[in-house]
Amino acid sequence: MALLITHKCINCDMCEPECPNQAISMGDEIYQIDSDRCTECVGHYDKPTCQSVCPIDNTIIVDALHTETNEQLWDKFVLLHHAAQL
């Protein structure tokens, strides 16, 4: 599943530089996560770094509208990083 940044976001800029997939960017009001690039850090870390560095609890949550299995997240990781090597 991709992750989602809620309106609890205080725009602290902690998550964006930590995302290994460059899935986080500033939206109109708060940071947002591109579900096409978010792998929940599968292939990089044991748990999502954006959630780890966020100073506000429950600000970055699972996006129920973008459900994916662990295998699908791995496939996305491979595609993202294979394309970057070309």
PDB file of N, CA, C and O in Angstrom, residues 36-76:
ATOM      1  N   ASP A  36       2.341   6.162  -6.936  1.00  0.00           N
ATOM      2  CA  ASP A  36       3.035   5.403  -7.973  1.00  0.00           C
ATOM      3  C   ASP A  36       4.510   5.190  -7.634  1.00  0.00           C
ATOM      4  O   ASP A  36       5.150   4.309  -8.199  1.00  0.00           O
ATOM      5  N   ARG A  37       5.052   5.981  -6.717  1.00  0.00           N
ATOM      6  CA  ARG A  37       6.459   5.870  -6.348  1.00  0.00           C
ATOM      7  C   ARG A  37       6.666   5.310  -4.939  1.00  0.00           C
ATOM      8  O   ARG A  37       7.776   4.901  -4.595  1.00  0.00           O
ATOM      9  N   CYS A  38       5.613   5.286  -4.126  1.00  0.00           N
ATOM     10  CA  CYS A  38       5.746   4.830  -2.738  1.00  0.00           C
ATOM     11  C   CYS A  38       5.756   3.307  -2.672  1.00  0.00           C
ATOM     12  O   CYS A  38       4.825   2.645  -3.123  1.00  0.00           O
ATOM     13  N   THR A  39       6.817   2.762  -2.078  1.00  0.00           N
ATOM     14  CA  THR A  39       6.910   1.322  -1.853  1.00  0.00           C
ATOM     15  C   THR A  39       6.903   1.003  -0.359  1.00  0.00           C
ATOM     16  O   THR A  39       7.232  -0.109   0.023  1.00  0.00           O
ATOM     17  N   GLU A  40       6.545   2.000   0.471  1.00  0.00           N
ATOM     18  CA  GLU A  40       6.624   1.864   1.923  1.00  0.00           C
ATOM     19  C   GLU A  40       8.044   1.468   2.331  1.00  0.00           C
ATOM     20  O   GLU A  40       8.250   0.765   3.313  1.00  0.00           O
ATOM     21  N   CYS A  41       9.007   1.881   1.553  1.00  0.00           N
ATOM     22  CA  CYS A  41      10.432   1.637   1.759  1.00  0.00           C
ATOM     23  C   CYS A  41      10.842   0.175   1.567  1.00  0.00           C
ATOM     24  O   CYS A  41      11.965  -0.213   1.897  1.00  0.00           O
ATOM     25  N   VAL A  42       9.939  -0.659   1.019  1.00  0.00           N
ATOM     26  CA  VAL A  42      10.301  -2.029   0.666  1.00  0.00           C
ATOM     27  C   VAL A  42      11.482  -1.950  -0.311  1.00  0.00           C
ATOM     28  O   VAL A  42      11.477  -1.170  -1.244  1.00  0.00           O
ATOM     29  N   GLY A  43      12.496  -2.744  -0.046  1.00  0.00           N
ATOM     30  CA  GLY A  43      13.693  -2.728  -0.868  1.00  0.00           C
ATOM     31  C   GLY A  43      14.775  -1.814  -0.319  1.00  0.00           C
ATOM     32  O   GLY A  43      15.922  -1.885  -0.754  1.00  0.00           O
ATOM     33  N   HIS A  44      14.402  -0.975   0.639  1.00  0.00           N
ATOM     34  CA  HIS A  44      15.366  -0.050   1.228  1.00  0.00           C
ATOM     35  C   HIS A  44      15.519  -0.260   2.731  1.00  0.00           C
ATOM     36  O   HIS A  44      16.630  -0.395   3.228  1.00  0.00           O
ATOM     37  N   TYR A  45      14.409  -0.226   3.455  1.00  0.00           N
ATOM     38  CA  TYR A  45      14.423  -0.266   4.916  1.00  0.00           C
ATOM     39  C   TYR A  45      13.348  -1.221   5.435  1.00  0.00           C
ATOM     40  O   TYR A  45      12.435  -1.587   4.715  1.00  0.00           O
ATOM     41  N   ASP A  46      13.454  -1.557   6.713  1.00  0.00           N
ATOM     42  CA  ASP A  46      12.478  -2.455   7.337  1.00  0.00           C
ATOM     43  C   ASP A  46      11.118  -1.809   7.544  1.00  0.00           C
ATOM     44  O   ASP A  46      10.097  -2.495   7.599  1.00  0.00           O
ATOM     45  N   LYS A  47      11.104  -0.490   7.715  1.00  0.00           N
ATOM     46  CA  LYS A  47       9.839   0.222   7.876  1.00  0.00           C
ATOM     47  C   LYS A  47       9.959   1.575   7.180  1.00  0.00           C
ATOM     48  O   LYS A  47      11.067   2.057   6.927  1.00  0.00           O
ATOM     49  N   PRO A  48       8.834   2.196   6.841  1.00  0.00           N
ATOM     50  CA  PRO A  48       8.871   3.464   6.113  1.00  0.00           C
ATOM     51  C   PRO A  48       9.625   4.558   6.878  1.00  0.00           C
ATOM     52  O   PRO A  48       9.294   4.857   8.029  1.00  0.00           O
ATOM     53  N   THR A  49      10.620   5.132   6.246  1.00  0.00           N
ATOM     54  CA  THR A  49      11.408   6.170   6.915  1.00  0.00           C
ATOM     55  C   THR A  49      10.604   7.434   7.158  1.00  0.00           C
ATOM     56  O   THR A  49      10.842   8.126   8.137  1.00  0.00           O
ATOM     57  N   CYS A  50       9.654   7.737   6.289  1.00  0.00           N
ATOM     58  CA  CYS A  50       8.857   8.953   6.499  1.00  0.00           C
ATOM     59  C   CYS A  50       8.110   8.866   7.825  1.00  0.00           C
ATOM     60  O   CYS A  50       8.054   9.850   8.572  1.00  0.00           O
ATOM     61  N   GLN A  51       7.561   7.705   8.137  1.00  0.00           N
ATOM     62  CA  GLN A  51       6.867   7.531   9.409  1.00  0.00           C
ATOM     63  C   GLN A  51       7.842   7.610  10.579  1.00  0.00           C
ATOM     64  O   GLN A  51       7.515   8.151  11.624  1.00  0.00           O
ATOM     65  N   SER A  52       9.047   7.093  10.377  1.00  0.00           N
ATOM     66  CA  SER A  52      10.048   7.092  11.450  1.00  0.00           C
ATOM     67  C   SER A  52      10.513   8.488  11.821  1.00  0.00           C
ATOM     68  O   SER A  52      10.775   8.764  12.989  1.00  0.00           O
ATOM     69  N   VAL A  53      10.643   9.360  10.831  1.00  0.00           N
ATOM     70  CA  VAL A  53      11.178  10.698  11.106  1.00  0.00           C
ATOM     71  C   VAL A  53      10.097  11.736  11.397  1.00  0.00           C
ATOM     72  O   VAL A  53      10.394  12.826  11.872  1.00  0.00           O
ATOM     73  N   CYS A  54       8.846  11.411  11.140  1.00  0.00           N
ATOM     74  CA  CYS A  54       7.754  12.372  11.361  1.00  0.00           C
ATOM     75  C   CYS A  54       7.590  12.633  12.867  1.00  0.00           C
ATOM     76  O   CYS A  54       7.418  11.695  13.644  1.00  0.00           O
ATOM     77  N   PRO A  55       7.622  13.909  13.269  1.00  0.00           N
ATOM     78  CA  PRO A  55       7.506  14.213  14.697  1.00  0.00           C
ATOM     79  C   PRO A  55       6.073  14.151  15.246  1.00  0.00           C
ATOM     80  O   PRO A  55       5.871  14.196  16.453  1.00  0.00           O
ATOM     81  N   ILE A  56       5.074  14.043  14.373  1.00  0.00           N
ATOM     82  CA  ILE A  56       3.677  14.024  14.797  1.00  0.00           C
ATOM     83  C   ILE A  56       3.104  12.617  14.602  1.00  0.00           C
ATOM     84  O   ILE A  56       3.085  12.104  13.479  1.00  0.00           O
ATOM     85  N   ASP A  57       2.643  12.004  15.677  1.00  0.00           N
ATOM     86  CA  ASP A  57       2.094  10.648  15.605  1.00  0.00           C
ATOM     87  C   ASP A  57       0.888  10.570  14.669  1.00  0.00           C
ATOM     88  O   ASP A  57       0.064  11.472  14.622  1.00  0.00           O
ATOM     89  N   ASN A  58       0.823   9.472  13.932  1.00  0.00           N
ATOM     90  CA  ASN A  58      -0.308   9.160  13.050  1.00  0.00           C
ATOM     91  C   ASN A  58      -0.573  10.216  11.980  1.00  0.00           C
ATOM     92  O   ASN A  58      -1.707  10.417  11.569  1.00  0.00           O
ATOM     93  N   THR A  59       0.477  10.869  11.521  1.00  0.00           N
ATOM     94  CA  THR A  59       0.342  11.841  10.432  1.00  0.00           C
ATOM     95  C   THR A  59       0.491  11.154   9.090  1.00  0.00           C
ATOM     96  O   THR A  59      -0.162  11.516   8.125  1.00  0.00           O
ATOM     97  N   ILE A  60       1.347  10.143   9.023  1.00  0.00           N
ATOM     98  CA  ILE A  60       1.562   9.390   7.789  1.00  0.00           C
ATOM     99  C   ILE A  60       0.972   8.002   8.005  1.00  0.00           C
ATOM    100  O   ILE A  60       1.451   7.237   8.838  1.00  0.00           O
ATOM    101  N   ILE A  61      -0.084   7.731   7.259  1.00  0.00           N
ATOM    102  CA  ILE A  61      -0.857   6.500   7.472  1.00  0.00           C
ATOM    103  C   ILE A  61      -0.938   5.694   6.174  1.00  0.00           C
ATOM    104  O   ILE A  61      -0.598   6.184   5.107  1.00  0.00           O
ATOM    105  N   VAL A  62      -1.428   4.474   6.292  1.00  0.00           N
ATOM    106  CA  VAL A  62      -1.662   3.629   5.124  1.00  0.00           C
ATOM    107  C   VAL A  62      -2.805   4.238   4.317  1.00  0.00           C
ATOM    108  O   VAL A  62      -3.833   4.635   4.866  1.00  0.00           O
ATOM    109  N   ASP A  63      -2.617   4.334   3.019  1.00  0.00           N
ATOM    110  CA  ASP A  63      -3.634   4.870   2.114  1.00  0.00           C
ATOM    111  C   ASP A  63      -4.522   3.722   1.655  1.00  0.00           C
ATOM    112  O   ASP A  63      -4.143   2.937   0.792  1.00  0.00           O
ATOM    113  N   ALA A  64      -5.706   3.642   2.215  1.00  0.00           N
ATOM    114  CA  ALA A  64      -6.630   2.539   1.905  1.00  0.00           C
ATOM    115  C   ALA A  64      -7.081   2.538   0.447  1.00  0.00           C
ATOM    116  O   ALA A  64      -7.551   1.521  -0.059  1.00  0.00           O
ATOM    117  N   LEU A  65      -6.925   3.649  -0.251  1.00  0.00           N
ATOM    118  CA  LEU A  65      -7.311   3.717  -1.660  1.00  0.00           C
ATOM    119  C   LEU A  65      -6.251   3.132  -2.594  1.00  0.00           C
ATOM    120  O   LEU A  65      -6.504   2.957  -3.786  1.00  0.00           O
ATOM    121  N   HIS A  66      -5.068   2.850  -2.055  1.00  0.00           N
ATOM    122  CA  HIS A  66      -3.968   2.304  -2.868  1.00  0.00           C
ATOM    123  C   HIS A  66      -3.391   1.070  -2.185  1.00  0.00           C
ATOM    124  O   HIS A  66      -2.267   1.093  -1.686  1.00  0.00           O
ATOM    125  N   THR A  67      -4.165   0.004  -2.170  1.00  0.00           N
ATOM    126  CA  THR A  67      -3.716  -1.222  -1.510  1.00  0.00           C
ATOM    127  C   THR A  67      -2.832  -2.035  -2.444  1.00  0.00           C
ATOM    128  O   THR A  67      -3.128  -2.185  -3.628  1.00  0.00           O
ATOM    129  N   GLU A  68      -1.748  -2.531  -1.890  1.00  0.00           N
ATOM    130  CA  GLU A  68      -0.804  -3.372  -2.636  1.00  0.00           C
ATOM    131  C   GLU A  68      -0.255  -4.437  -1.702  1.00  0.00           C
ATOM    132  O   GLU A  68      -0.072  -4.185  -0.515  1.00  0.00           O
ATOM    133  N   THR A  69       0.039  -5.587  -2.250  1.00  0.00           N
ATOM    134  CA  THR A  69       0.667  -6.644  -1.460  1.00  0.00           C
ATOM    135  C   THR A  69       2.153  -6.349  -1.345  1.00  0.00           C
ATOM    136  O   THR A  69       2.710  -5.512  -2.071  1.00  0.00           O
ATOM    137  N   ASN A  70       2.813  -7.067  -0.464  1.00  0.00           N
ATOM    138  CA  ASN A  70       4.259  -6.922  -0.318  1.00  0.00           C
ATOM    139  C   ASN A  70       4.967  -7.263  -1.635  1.00  0.00           C
ATOM    140  O   ASN A  70       5.937  -6.607  -2.016  1.00  0.00           O
ATOM    141  N   GLU A  71       4.453  -8.263  -2.332  1.00  0.00           N
ATOM    142  CA  GLU A  71       5.033  -8.641  -3.627  1.00  0.00           C
ATOM    143  C   GLU A  71       4.883  -7.503  -4.649  1.00  0.00           C
ATOM    144  O   GLU A  71       5.810  -7.217  -5.408  1.00  0.00           O
ATOM    145  N   GLN A  72       3.741  -6.857  -4.655  1.00  0.00           N
ATOM    146  CA  GLN A  72       3.535  -5.731  -5.574  1.00  0.00           C
ATOM    147  C   GLN A  72       4.471  -4.566  -5.231  1.00  0.00           C
ATOM    148  O   GLN A  72       4.986  -3.894  -6.128  1.00  0.00           O
ATOM    149  N   LEU A  73       4.690  -4.342  -3.937  1.00  0.00           N
ATOM    150  CA  LEU A  73       5.624  -3.286  -3.526  1.00  0.00           C
ATOM    151  C   LEU A  73       7.040  -3.615  -3.986  1.00  0.00           C
ATOM    152  O   LEU A  73       7.770  -2.739  -4.441  1.00  0.00           O
ATOM    153  N   TRP A  74       7.439  -4.888  -3.879  1.00  0.00           N
ATOM    154  CA  TRP A  74       8.755  -5.306  -4.373  1.00  0.00           C
ATOM    155  C   TRP A  74       8.855  -5.097  -5.883  1.00  0.00           C
ATOM    156  O   TRP A  74       9.879  -4.624  -6.383  1.00  0.00           O
ATOM    157  N   ASP A  75       7.813  -5.458  -6.606  1.00  0.00           N
ATOM    158  CA  ASP A  75       7.815  -5.266  -8.063  1.00  0.00           C
ATOM    159  C   ASP A  75       7.963  -3.785  -8.416  1.00  0.00           C
ATOM    160  O   ASP A  75       8.706  -3.422  -9.325  1.00  0.00           O
ATOM    161  N   LYS A  76       7.263  -2.940  -7.681  1.00  0.00           N
ATOM    162  CA  LYS A  76       7.353  -1.498  -7.923  1.00  0.00           C
ATOM    163  C   LYS A  76       8.770  -1.003  -7.637  1.00  0.00           C
ATOM    164  O   LYS A  76       9.329  -0.214  -8.392  1.00  0.00           O
TER     165      LYS A  76
END
